[in-house]
Amino acid sequence: MNTNSSSRLYPSIQMRRNRGLSGLYLVVAAFLILYAMLFPGILSIGGFSKFTQNWFPLALVTMAQALLMLNGGITLAIGPLVSLGAVIAATTMEGALGVSGGILAVAAAGLAVGAVTGAIVTYLRLPAIIVTLAGSFIISGVALILLPRPGGTVPDWLSTVLAGHTAVAFLMLVVILALWKAFLATPLGLGIYAAGDNPVGAFRSGVPVERVKVAAFALSGLLAALTGLFVAAQTGSGDPVIGTPFTLNSIAAAVLGGVGFLGGKGTMRGAICGSLLLSVMINVMFFLGFPPVAQYVAQGLIIVGAVAVPELLGAWRARR
């Protein structure tokens, strides 16, 4: 394939991957405008910083979930891994390991748990949803053993840097997205899409499908554990159950962003946009005075709509 062919092929692939996202971008923009009208403080540096700090953990776990969904998998262990990362950070950083050792311990735990989970799913041919459900109980148990109740501590200076009155969280998200873009250009990054879209075809094309799946789980575990580190920095301590809501929210945000359950469909920018929509939507409902129960119902209806509407439109187009 010559250079001209490649230059024509790339925009068409990008256009196909972004198909249907324009509506999502418009909805997100509308919610952001409404949020700014309800809470003008978001337009200040302090308000923007606080908003992005609240959004950042959801964005990171959504990336972790979308990484697996693009590869044809899913994980129910996101929340427990967030809790485990928070607990490890809070119990190591003030000890002999120090901050750098604590960060390495969190990263190593996330990578190891993700890799082991991925290996079990891949080489034992077990359903990811069952393995990760079982894994979520084990990880939750380990987190409770390490820290039976909320406690531990994260150095004040680290909390100030990550969750102070600056937009560090937003800058970190931009850097992570840039790294994801660079990662997609590598054989491993391309393999995640290929193995999720058509594993047999990818295998026949020379993609090491099994290793790609294990790597996807490992990277997903790393992102989830680092989310726990950030959450611990936000609160200044560790909580063995603080990550519980992230599991379903990560799936919801990825689905809202157009990531399919069967692999190979969707983009990471769509998933991030879905997490932004979910985060803004929760804030808007709060300012509009929705009771918590109504917020849950509204979230559920929107998620069902996000899944059902594209399917119904596809079926309608197929009948025409």
Coordinates of N, CA, C and O in Angstrom, one line a residue, residues 32 60 79 91 151 170 216 250 261 277-278 280 311:
L32 N -23.0 21.0 29.3 CA -22.0 21.9 29.8 C -22.5 23.3 29.9 O -22.3 24.0 30.9
L60 N -10.8 8.1 34.1 CA -9.7 7.1 34.1 C -10.3 5.6 34.2 O -9.8 4.8 33.4
G79 N -14.1 -1.4 40.3 CA -14.3 -0.8 41.6 C -13.4 -1.3 42.7 O -12.7 -0.5 43.4
T91 N -1.5 3.2 52.8 CA -0.7 2.4 53.8 C 0.8 2.3 53.5 O 1.5 1.8 54.4
G151 N -8.7 4.7 56.7 CA -7.6 5.2 57.5 C -6.4 5.4 56.6 O -6.5 5.6 55.4
F170 N -6.8 17.8 35.0 CA -7.2 18.0 33.6 C -5.9 17.8 32.8 O -6.0 17.1 31.7
A216 N -4.1 -6.1 27.5 CA -5.2 -5.2 27.7 C -5.7 -5.2 29.2 O -6.0 -4.2 29.8
S250 N -18.4 3.0 35.2 CA -17.4 2.9 34.1 C -18.0 2.2 32.9 O -17.8 2.7 31.7
F261 N -20.2 -3.7 23.2 CA -19.8 -4.8 24.1 C -19.1 -5.9 23.4 O -18.5 -6.8 24.0
L277 N -20.1 13.3 30.0 CA -21.6 13.5 30.0 C -22.2 13.0 31.3 O -23.0 13.6 31.9
L278 N -21.7 11.8 31.7 CA -22.3 11.2 33.0 C -22.0 12.1 34.2 O -22.8 12.4 35.0
V280 N -21.2 15.4 34.1 CA -22.0 16.7 34.1 C -23.5 16.5 34.4 O -24.1 17.3 35.1
E311 N -29.3 0.7 18.3 CA -29.7 -0.6 17.8 C -31.0 -0.5 17.0 O -31.2 -1.1 16.0

